[in-house]
């Protein structure tokens, strides 16, 4: 049901061949090189300006699409080249994503702390200093400040009044998270800079430069139909979704997400794994659609909503883990630990809410395409 | 819509006069005296046996019904007598309810701690020692152990294995709550015993004994129609429900209940007040129905579900407050405070879930009776 646009048995659909794949890969490689040039022109990320953040995001954007297409359409591409290329692209986009993830996580946790203190207005000064103005407009599923969730005043109060609304515990928890996640972000920033200056990165960039002009298709690929491979990606997604506990997720307030909230295991909740996996498969499915439909892919609002729910799921899951991890800091005050406990449970609750949202949009999808 | 059975404009309904009210009050007074006799025979609650708990519950049961009917049908009863009687009955049922409430709250919180540690099986030994076996079968909305919420083993493991599943923080939090709520329960028990031996109580009991044979109706009450007064009770309920934020409550995961989760105010959440008020009005509405329909009131499943949701709402709200209050104990370990924070947020989520459940059953009611 999820691959309606990729159905290879649809007789009205035009055949899409390996040429389209080559065109897509060339296009993404060109985007990659453009982003790289922009990145170098803006100081190579040394200054952390908005442009260099945009450039890094564009680099990740193309790297993910090239890597995903290499995976989905593997049989049509030179095997040795593919297998060498994919882990390098994954390393690159993973390394570049980390800094932004830390900043977004801190923003999400500080927003939640303010919401939990009965003050919904955005903690402007504190958050701006925390994320260095870098994530403007790039909030990864972070709710907008005036989202009607709170009872706070409509006009943003001064930072002092804001602080006054936070209890001592919440303020201390916020400061602790700010310290820990800012440190993690700084480290991620250095790692990304080192990566972009490394010979490993230059080797990837050289390969992408070759890809921009010459795609190593197999001899038969140019005339082969892409749709069966794209449909297989859709099938893998459907199978993974079918294995999710969607019946439970569709019952509001099932209290499943917090079930290991006090478990001694510091590792991420194992129950989140299958959802993260579906998130990746959904992305591959979307990229396969881009290859097939070129510049004008049909807009699937429900698929978009499902993907956003899974992004929220990932963000809330990681934020909850960050709160739990901060609570294990030695010698913190009980009030700080209490606030972190409330915050952890709140984020696990958002995990559950994201699963519910995914179930709702997926169900609509299934009904709509049946 | 909520007073469908009390609609005074319904021409098919038989007229119900003050005689029915007198009969109902005499019946409840008789029940009260029977419960009092049972209570004295079982040792006056000194031993805390199951019989004496049942007797105390029966006493509260009748006291609430007499008091509620005095309120709803006030114009038909001797005013001085009513005004003297009601606060005394409220004092009595309030005093008698406290001990059971403490025991049920502890049971609810210990169950939640085990659920949050990924172990859904009932903590048999610990809970039994905590509530002294008194609340058997009297769980006030406490979920059954095997409610499918957990992933724990189906057969109850030994108490040692159970303890092993709890982290240090959760175990310490459980011990702290057990200490505090057991102390509160013991105090409530003594207070109830003192109350039942007091001259104030004997005065109430004497008045109820008179009521069992002679109801002080006003001269015109015997032939007056009860239905307009019962309908007014239904109207008061409807008005109070209309003022609830039901649109928000009907959106799952609205995150409203925890919005003051870290507020410095130790008082109960002010947002809970209107819901508690509706709970009381729903009870008055139900009692008015009992007066009108005698021994055979029509079973309204949705009204029942709405009432149960509001009981859950009250229980979760009070349990959340108990967890927050325990976290303010001086010199507790950070791990204990963290567990109490998670527990507090969990119970506030149950508050939100109860509001959702109420909205769902009330909406069905409104549609069904439209």
mmCIF file with all atom_site columns, C-alpha atoms in Angstrom, chain A residues 70-240:
data_model
loop_
_atom_site.group_PDB
_atom_site.id
_atom_site.type_symbol
_atom_site.label_atom_id
_atom_site.label_alt_id
_atom_site.label_comp_id
_atom_site.label_asym_id
_atom_site.label_entity_id
_atom_site.label_seq_id
_atom_site.pdbx_PDB_ins_code
_atom_site.Cartn_x
_atom_site.Cartn_y
_atom_site.Cartn_z
_atom_site.occupancy
_atom_site.B_iso_or_equiv
_atom_site.pdbx_formal_charge
_atom_site.auth_seq_id
_atom_site.auth_comp_id
_atom_site.auth_asym_id
_atom_site.auth_atom_id
_atom_site.pdbx_PDB_model_num
ATOM 1   C CA . UNK A 1 70  ? 23.272 3.280  -4.046  1.00 0.00 ? 70  UNK A CA 1
ATOM 2   C CA . UNK A 1 71  ? 21.537 0.979  -1.571  1.00 0.00 ? 71  UNK A CA 1
ATOM 3   C CA . UNK A 1 72  ? 18.122 0.747  -3.243  1.00 0.00 ? 72  UNK A CA 1
ATOM 4   C CA . UNK A 1 73  ? 19.438 0.377  -6.808  1.00 0.00 ? 73  UNK A CA 1
ATOM 5   C CA . UNK A 1 74  ? 22.532 -1.668 -5.916  1.00 0.00 ? 74  UNK A CA 1
ATOM 6   C CA . UNK A 1 75  ? 22.098 -4.290 -8.699  1.00 0.00 ? 75  UNK A CA 1
ATOM 7   C CA . UNK A 1 76  ? 22.297 -1.578 -11.361 1.00 0.00 ? 76  UNK A CA 1
ATOM 8   C CA . UNK A 1 77  ? 25.581 -0.083 -10.157 1.00 0.00 ? 77  UNK A CA 1
ATOM 9   C CA . UNK A 1 78  ? 29.179 -1.236 -10.168 1.00 0.00 ? 78  UNK A CA 1
ATOM 10  C CA . UNK A 1 79  ? 29.343 -3.405 -7.023  1.00 0.00 ? 79  UNK A CA 1
ATOM 11  C CA . UNK A 1 80  ? 32.913 -2.642 -5.888  1.00 0.00 ? 80  UNK A CA 1
ATOM 12  C CA . UNK A 1 81  ? 32.465 1.074  -6.340  1.00 0.00 ? 81  UNK A CA 1
ATOM 13  C CA . UNK A 1 82  ? 29.117 1.049  -4.456  1.00 0.00 ? 82  UNK A CA 1
ATOM 14  C CA . UNK A 1 83  ? 30.478 -0.918 -1.547  1.00 0.00 ? 83  UNK A CA 1
ATOM 15  C CA . UNK A 1 84  ? 33.432 1.408  -1.188  1.00 0.00 ? 84  UNK A CA 1
ATOM 16  C CA . UNK A 1 85  ? 31.340 4.546  -1.494  1.00 0.00 ? 85  UNK A CA 1
ATOM 17  C CA . UNK A 1 86  ? 28.408 3.903  0.848   1.00 0.00 ? 86  UNK A CA 1
ATOM 18  C CA . UNK A 1 87  ? 30.170 3.597  4.238   1.00 0.00 ? 87  UNK A CA 1
ATOM 19  C CA . UNK A 1 88  ? 32.195 6.712  3.441   1.00 0.00 ? 88  UNK A CA 1
ATOM 20  C CA . UNK A 1 89  ? 29.062 8.722  2.709   1.00 0.00 ? 89  UNK A CA 1
ATOM 21  C CA . UNK A 1 90  ? 27.405 7.374  5.866   1.00 0.00 ? 90  UNK A CA 1
ATOM 22  C CA . UNK A 1 91  ? 30.461 8.367  7.917   1.00 0.00 ? 91  UNK A CA 1
ATOM 23  C CA . UNK A 1 92  ? 30.381 11.845 6.412   1.00 0.00 ? 92  UNK A CA 1
ATOM 24  C CA . UNK A 1 93  ? 26.686 12.588 6.936   1.00 0.00 ? 93  UNK A CA 1
ATOM 25  C CA . UNK A 1 94  ? 26.792 11.060 10.424  1.00 0.00 ? 94  UNK A CA 1
ATOM 26  C CA . UNK A 1 95  ? 29.757 13.214 11.423  1.00 0.00 ? 95  UNK A CA 1
ATOM 27  C CA . UNK A 1 96  ? 28.220 16.374 9.993   1.00 0.00 ? 96  UNK A CA 1
ATOM 28  C CA . UNK A 1 97  ? 24.826 15.725 11.645  1.00 0.00 ? 97  UNK A CA 1
ATOM 29  C CA . UNK A 1 98  ? 26.124 15.503 15.191  1.00 0.00 ? 98  UNK A CA 1
ATOM 30  C CA . UNK A 1 99  ? 26.689 19.187 15.902  1.00 0.00 ? 99  UNK A CA 1
ATOM 31  C CA . UNK A 1 100 ? 23.241 20.200 14.761  1.00 0.00 ? 100 UNK A CA 1
ATOM 32  C CA . UNK A 1 101 ? 21.680 17.319 16.701  1.00 0.00 ? 101 UNK A CA 1
ATOM 33  C CA . UNK A 1 102 ? 23.297 18.494 19.959  1.00 0.00 ? 102 UNK A CA 1
ATOM 34  C CA . UNK A 1 103 ? 22.078 22.061 19.427  1.00 0.00 ? 103 UNK A CA 1
ATOM 35  C CA . UNK A 1 104 ? 18.541 20.950 18.560  1.00 0.00 ? 104 UNK A CA 1
ATOM 36  C CA . UNK A 1 105 ? 18.444 18.566 21.532  1.00 0.00 ? 105 UNK A CA 1
ATOM 37  C CA . UNK A 1 106 ? 19.438 21.325 23.941  1.00 0.00 ? 106 UNK A CA 1
ATOM 38  C CA . UNK A 1 107 ? 16.837 23.655 22.446  1.00 0.00 ? 107 UNK A CA 1
ATOM 39  C CA . UNK A 1 108 ? 14.156 20.966 22.805  1.00 0.00 ? 108 UNK A CA 1
ATOM 40  C CA . UNK A 1 109 ? 15.076 20.224 26.429  1.00 0.00 ? 109 UNK A CA 1
ATOM 41  C CA . UNK A 1 110 ? 15.207 23.894 27.468  1.00 0.00 ? 110 UNK A CA 1
ATOM 42  C CA . UNK A 1 111 ? 11.843 24.504 25.812  1.00 0.00 ? 111 UNK A CA 1
ATOM 43  C CA . UNK A 1 112 ? 10.398 21.521 27.667  1.00 0.00 ? 112 UNK A CA 1
ATOM 44  C CA . UNK A 1 113 ? 11.791 22.754 30.993  1.00 0.00 ? 113 UNK A CA 1
ATOM 45  C CA . UNK A 1 114 ? 10.101 26.099 30.459  1.00 0.00 ? 114 UNK A CA 1
ATOM 46  C CA . UNK A 1 115 ? 6.845  24.467 29.439  1.00 0.00 ? 115 UNK A CA 1
ATOM 47  C CA . UNK A 1 116 ? 6.968  22.258 32.543  1.00 0.00 ? 116 UNK A CA 1
ATOM 48  C CA . UNK A 1 117 ? 7.453  25.340 34.684  1.00 0.00 ? 117 UNK A CA 1
ATOM 49  C CA . UNK A 1 118 ? 4.164  26.696 33.384  1.00 0.00 ? 118 UNK A CA 1
ATOM 50  C CA . UNK A 1 119 ? 5.866  29.222 31.113  1.00 0.00 ? 119 UNK A CA 1
ATOM 51  C CA . UNK A 1 120 ? 5.361  28.501 27.434  1.00 0.00 ? 120 UNK A CA 1
ATOM 52  C CA . UNK A 1 121 ? 7.124  31.543 26.054  1.00 0.00 ? 121 UNK A CA 1
ATOM 53  C CA . UNK A 1 122 ? 10.410 30.806 24.361  1.00 0.00 ? 122 UNK A CA 1
ATOM 54  C CA . UNK A 1 123 ? 13.381 31.298 26.685  1.00 0.00 ? 123 UNK A CA 1
ATOM 55  C CA . UNK A 1 124 ? 14.857 33.696 24.143  1.00 0.00 ? 124 UNK A CA 1
ATOM 56  C CA . UNK A 1 125 ? 18.056 34.845 25.759  1.00 0.00 ? 125 UNK A CA 1
ATOM 57  C CA . UNK A 1 126 ? 19.113 31.555 27.257  1.00 0.00 ? 126 UNK A CA 1
ATOM 58  C CA . UNK A 1 127 ? 18.402 29.437 24.196  1.00 0.00 ? 127 UNK A CA 1
ATOM 59  C CA . UNK A 1 128 ? 19.968 31.942 21.815  1.00 0.00 ? 128 UNK A CA 1
ATOM 60  C CA . UNK A 1 129 ? 23.194 31.914 23.767  1.00 0.00 ? 129 UNK A CA 1
ATOM 61  C CA . UNK A 1 130 ? 23.046 28.142 23.956  1.00 0.00 ? 130 UNK A CA 1
ATOM 62  C CA . UNK A 1 131 ? 22.731 27.412 20.268  1.00 0.00 ? 131 UNK A CA 1
ATOM 63  C CA . UNK A 1 132 ? 24.698 30.438 19.096  1.00 0.00 ? 132 UNK A CA 1
ATOM 64  C CA . UNK A 1 133 ? 21.948 31.459 16.693  1.00 0.00 ? 133 UNK A CA 1
ATOM 65  C CA . UNK A 1 134 ? 22.958 28.582 14.472  1.00 0.00 ? 134 UNK A CA 1
ATOM 66  C CA . UNK A 1 135 ? 19.816 26.571 14.361  1.00 0.00 ? 135 UNK A CA 1
ATOM 67  C CA . UNK A 1 136 ? 17.552 29.425 13.328  1.00 0.00 ? 136 UNK A CA 1
ATOM 68  C CA . UNK A 1 137 ? 14.948 27.984 11.035  1.00 0.00 ? 137 UNK A CA 1
ATOM 69  C CA . UNK A 1 138 ? 16.576 24.608 11.277  1.00 0.00 ? 138 UNK A CA 1
ATOM 70  C CA . UNK A 1 139 ? 14.699 23.346 14.341  1.00 0.00 ? 139 UNK A CA 1
ATOM 71  C CA . UNK A 1 140 ? 14.391 19.634 13.735  1.00 0.00 ? 140 UNK A CA 1
ATOM 72  C CA . UNK A 1 141 ? 10.807 19.113 14.810  1.00 0.00 ? 141 UNK A CA 1
ATOM 73  C CA . UNK A 1 142 ? 11.165 21.471 17.734  1.00 0.00 ? 142 UNK A CA 1
ATOM 74  C CA . UNK A 1 143 ? 7.721  22.928 18.426  1.00 0.00 ? 143 UNK A CA 1
ATOM 75  C CA . UNK A 1 144 ? 7.257  26.604 17.733  1.00 0.00 ? 144 UNK A CA 1
ATOM 76  C CA . UNK A 1 145 ? 7.243  28.755 20.848  1.00 0.00 ? 145 UNK A CA 1
ATOM 77  C CA . UNK A 1 146 ? 3.639  29.952 20.562  1.00 0.00 ? 146 UNK A CA 1
ATOM 78  C CA . UNK A 1 147 ? 2.091  26.567 19.879  1.00 0.00 ? 147 UNK A CA 1
ATOM 79  C CA . UNK A 1 148 ? -0.890 27.060 22.142  1.00 0.00 ? 148 UNK A CA 1
ATOM 80  C CA . UNK A 1 149 ? 0.383  24.478 24.580  1.00 0.00 ? 149 UNK A CA 1
ATOM 81  C CA . UNK A 1 150 ? 1.009  26.809 27.439  1.00 0.00 ? 150 UNK A CA 1
ATOM 82  C CA . UNK A 1 151 ? -0.813 29.255 29.569  1.00 0.00 ? 151 UNK A CA 1
ATOM 83  C CA . UNK A 1 152 ? 1.997  31.786 29.574  1.00 0.00 ? 152 UNK A CA 1
ATOM 84  C CA . UNK A 1 153 ? 1.586  35.388 28.520  1.00 0.00 ? 153 UNK A CA 1
ATOM 85  C CA . UNK A 1 154 ? 1.264  36.138 24.818  1.00 0.00 ? 154 UNK A CA 1
ATOM 86  C CA . UNK A 1 155 ? 3.958  38.786 24.794  1.00 0.00 ? 155 UNK A CA 1
ATOM 87  C CA . UNK A 1 156 ? 7.422  37.420 25.534  1.00 0.00 ? 156 UNK A CA 1
ATOM 88  C CA . UNK A 1 157 ? 8.442  38.489 29.034  1.00 0.00 ? 157 UNK A CA 1
ATOM 89  C CA . UNK A 1 158 ? 11.957 39.540 29.884  1.00 0.00 ? 158 UNK A CA 1
ATOM 90  C CA . UNK A 1 159 ? 14.577 36.907 30.500  1.00 0.00 ? 159 UNK A CA 1
ATOM 91  C CA . UNK A 1 160 ? 14.618 37.778 34.189  1.00 0.00 ? 160 UNK A CA 1
ATOM 92  C CA . UNK A 1 161 ? 10.907 37.105 34.588  1.00 0.00 ? 161 UNK A CA 1
ATOM 93  C CA . UNK A 1 162 ? 11.430 33.857 32.701  1.00 0.00 ? 162 UNK A CA 1
ATOM 94  C CA . UNK A 1 163 ? 14.130 32.722 35.076  1.00 0.00 ? 163 UNK A CA 1
ATOM 95  C CA . UNK A 1 164 ? 11.874 33.629 37.955  1.00 0.00 ? 164 UNK A CA 1
ATOM 96  C CA . UNK A 1 165 ? 9.275  31.192 36.655  1.00 0.00 ? 165 UNK A CA 1
ATOM 97  C CA . UNK A 1 166 ? 11.717 28.322 36.721  1.00 0.00 ? 166 UNK A CA 1
ATOM 98  C CA . UNK A 1 167 ? 12.120 26.598 40.030  1.00 0.00 ? 167 UNK A CA 1
ATOM 99  C CA . UNK A 1 168 ? 15.594 26.179 41.399  1.00 0.00 ? 168 UNK A CA 1
ATOM 100 C CA . UNK A 1 169 ? 15.628 22.540 40.305  1.00 0.00 ? 169 UNK A CA 1
ATOM 101 C CA . UNK A 1 170 ? 14.511 23.271 36.762  1.00 0.00 ? 170 UNK A CA 1
ATOM 102 C CA . UNK A 1 171 ? 16.978 26.147 36.439  1.00 0.00 ? 171 UNK A CA 1
ATOM 103 C CA . UNK A 1 172 ? 19.823 23.965 37.694  1.00 0.00 ? 172 UNK A CA 1
ATOM 104 C CA . UNK A 1 173 ? 18.771 21.129 35.400  1.00 0.00 ? 173 UNK A CA 1
ATOM 105 C CA . UNK A 1 174 ? 18.721 23.567 32.489  1.00 0.00 ? 174 UNK A CA 1
ATOM 106 C CA . UNK A 1 175 ? 22.186 24.849 33.343  1.00 0.00 ? 175 UNK A CA 1
ATOM 107 C CA . UNK A 1 176 ? 23.520 21.292 33.649  1.00 0.00 ? 176 UNK A CA 1
ATOM 108 C CA . UNK A 1 177 ? 22.059 20.260 30.293  1.00 0.00 ? 177 UNK A CA 1
ATOM 109 C CA . UNK A 1 178 ? 23.356 23.457 28.715  1.00 0.00 ? 178 UNK A CA 1
ATOM 110 C CA . UNK A 1 179 ? 26.844 22.682 29.984  1.00 0.00 ? 179 UNK A CA 1
ATOM 111 C CA . UNK A 1 180 ? 26.825 19.048 28.893  1.00 0.00 ? 180 UNK A CA 1
ATOM 112 C CA . UNK A 1 181 ? 25.213 19.516 25.495  1.00 0.00 ? 181 UNK A CA 1
ATOM 113 C CA . UNK A 1 182 ? 27.228 22.625 24.646  1.00 0.00 ? 182 UNK A CA 1
ATOM 114 C CA . UNK A 1 183 ? 30.380 20.644 25.382  1.00 0.00 ? 183 UNK A CA 1
ATOM 115 C CA . UNK A 1 184 ? 29.117 17.804 23.185  1.00 0.00 ? 184 UNK A CA 1
ATOM 116 C CA . UNK A 1 185 ? 28.280 20.284 20.432  1.00 0.00 ? 185 UNK A CA 1
ATOM 117 C CA . UNK A 1 186 ? 31.705 21.891 20.586  1.00 0.00 ? 186 UNK A CA 1
ATOM 118 C CA . UNK A 1 187 ? 33.316 18.472 20.326  1.00 0.00 ? 187 UNK A CA 1
ATOM 119 C CA . UNK A 1 188 ? 31.059 17.563 17.415  1.00 0.00 ? 188 UNK A CA 1
ATOM 120 C CA . UNK A 1 189 ? 32.008 20.832 15.729  1.00 0.00 ? 189 UNK A CA 1
ATOM 121 C CA . UNK A 1 190 ? 35.740 20.086 16.044  1.00 0.00 ? 190 UNK A CA 1
ATOM 122 C CA . UNK A 1 191 ? 35.214 16.531 14.839  1.00 0.00 ? 191 UNK A CA 1
ATOM 123 C CA . UNK A 1 192 ? 33.299 17.791 11.801  1.00 0.00 ? 192 UNK A CA 1
ATOM 124 C CA . UNK A 1 193 ? 36.030 20.336 11.020  1.00 0.00 ? 193 UNK A CA 1
ATOM 125 C CA . UNK A 1 194 ? 38.710 17.669 11.298  1.00 0.00 ? 194 UNK A CA 1
ATOM 126 C CA . UNK A 1 195 ? 36.677 15.332 9.119   1.00 0.00 ? 195 UNK A CA 1
ATOM 127 C CA . UNK A 1 196 ? 36.247 17.964 6.404   1.00 0.00 ? 196 UNK A CA 1
ATOM 128 C CA . UNK A 1 197 ? 40.007 18.581 6.369   1.00 0.00 ? 197 UNK A CA 1
ATOM 129 C CA . UNK A 1 198 ? 40.963 14.899 6.368   1.00 0.00 ? 198 UNK A CA 1
ATOM 130 C CA . UNK A 1 199 ? 42.355 12.919 3.459   1.00 0.00 ? 199 UNK A CA 1
ATOM 131 C CA . UNK A 1 200 ? 39.449 10.508 3.977   1.00 0.00 ? 200 UNK A CA 1
ATOM 132 C CA . UNK A 1 201 ? 37.046 13.321 3.153   1.00 0.00 ? 201 UNK A CA 1
ATOM 133 C CA . UNK A 1 202 ? 39.087 14.432 0.146   1.00 0.00 ? 202 UNK A CA 1
ATOM 134 C CA . UNK A 1 203 ? 38.895 10.891 -1.219  1.00 0.00 ? 203 UNK A CA 1
ATOM 135 C CA . UNK A 1 204 ? 35.074 10.975 -0.889  1.00 0.00 ? 204 UNK A CA 1
ATOM 136 C CA . UNK A 1 205 ? 34.886 14.407 -2.507  1.00 0.00 ? 205 UNK A CA 1
ATOM 137 C CA . UNK A 1 206 ? 37.038 13.206 -5.419  1.00 0.00 ? 206 UNK A CA 1
ATOM 138 C CA . UNK A 1 207 ? 34.743 10.235 -5.965  1.00 0.00 ? 207 UNK A CA 1
ATOM 139 C CA . UNK A 1 208 ? 31.660 12.452 -5.868  1.00 0.00 ? 208 UNK A CA 1
ATOM 140 C CA . UNK A 1 209 ? 33.344 14.762 -8.400  1.00 0.00 ? 209 UNK A CA 1
ATOM 141 C CA . UNK A 1 210 ? 33.766 11.796 -10.751 1.00 0.00 ? 210 UNK A CA 1
ATOM 142 C CA . UNK A 1 211 ? 30.147 10.771 -10.091 1.00 0.00 ? 211 UNK A CA 1
ATOM 143 C CA . UNK A 1 212 ? 28.954 14.212 -11.186 1.00 0.00 ? 212 UNK A CA 1
ATOM 144 C CA . UNK A 1 213 ? 30.044 13.425 -14.724 1.00 0.00 ? 213 UNK A CA 1
ATOM 145 C CA . UNK A 1 214 ? 30.207 9.640  -14.922 1.00 0.00 ? 214 UNK A CA 1
ATOM 146 C CA . UNK A 1 215 ? 27.876 7.192  -13.111 1.00 0.00 ? 215 UNK A CA 1
ATOM 147 C CA . UNK A 1 216 ? 29.273 3.614  -12.979 1.00 0.00 ? 216 UNK A CA 1
ATOM 148 C CA . UNK A 1 217 ? 26.136 1.784  -14.145 1.00 0.00 ? 217 UNK A CA 1
ATOM 149 C CA . UNK A 1 218 ? 26.298 -1.927 -14.977 1.00 0.00 ? 218 UNK A CA 1
ATOM 150 C CA . UNK A 1 219 ? 26.211 -2.687 -18.739 1.00 0.00 ? 219 UNK A CA 1
ATOM 151 C CA . UNK A 1 220 ? 22.505 -3.623 -18.729 1.00 0.00 ? 220 UNK A CA 1
ATOM 152 C CA . UNK A 1 221 ? 21.372 -0.902 -16.312 1.00 0.00 ? 221 UNK A CA 1
ATOM 153 C CA . UNK A 1 222 ? 20.722 1.871  -18.835 1.00 0.00 ? 222 UNK A CA 1
ATOM 154 C CA . UNK A 1 223 ? 17.666 0.075  -20.193 1.00 0.00 ? 223 UNK A CA 1
ATOM 155 C CA . UNK A 1 224 ? 16.649 -1.782 -16.998 1.00 0.00 ? 224 UNK A CA 1
ATOM 156 C CA . UNK A 1 225 ? 13.392 -0.833 -15.270 1.00 0.00 ? 225 UNK A CA 1
ATOM 157 C CA . UNK A 1 226 ? 13.940 0.875  -11.900 1.00 0.00 ? 226 UNK A CA 1
ATOM 158 C CA . UNK A 1 227 ? 10.435 0.276  -10.620 1.00 0.00 ? 227 UNK A CA 1
ATOM 159 C CA . UNK A 1 228 ? 10.843 -3.276 -9.264  1.00 0.00 ? 228 UNK A CA 1
ATOM 160 C CA . UNK A 1 229 ? 13.795 -2.150 -7.132  1.00 0.00 ? 229 UNK A CA 1
ATOM 161 C CA . UNK A 1 230 ? 11.902 0.911  -5.892  1.00 0.00 ? 230 UNK A CA 1
ATOM 162 C CA . UNK A 1 231 ? 8.899  -1.296 -5.135  1.00 0.00 ? 231 UNK A CA 1
ATOM 163 C CA . UNK A 1 232 ? 11.170 -3.606 -3.134  1.00 0.00 ? 232 UNK A CA 1
ATOM 164 C CA . UNK A 1 233 ? 12.218 -0.618 -1.006  1.00 0.00 ? 233 UNK A CA 1
ATOM 165 C CA . UNK A 1 234 ? 8.523  0.089  -0.418  1.00 0.00 ? 234 UNK A CA 1
ATOM 166 C CA . UNK A 1 235 ? 7.982  -3.539 0.549   1.00 0.00 ? 235 UNK A CA 1
ATOM 167 C CA . UNK A 1 236 ? 10.816 -3.439 3.058   1.00 0.00 ? 236 UNK A CA 1
ATOM 168 C CA . UNK A 1 237 ? 9.177  -0.366 4.588   1.00 0.00 ? 237 UNK A CA 1
ATOM 169 C CA . UNK A 1 238 ? 5.762  -2.044 4.716   1.00 0.00 ? 238 UNK A CA 1
ATOM 170 C CA . UNK A 1 239 ? 7.206  -5.160 6.317   1.00 0.00 ? 239 UNK A CA 1
ATOM 171 C CA . UNK A 1 240 ? 8.985  -3.125 8.987   1.00 0.00 ? 240 UNK A CA 1
#
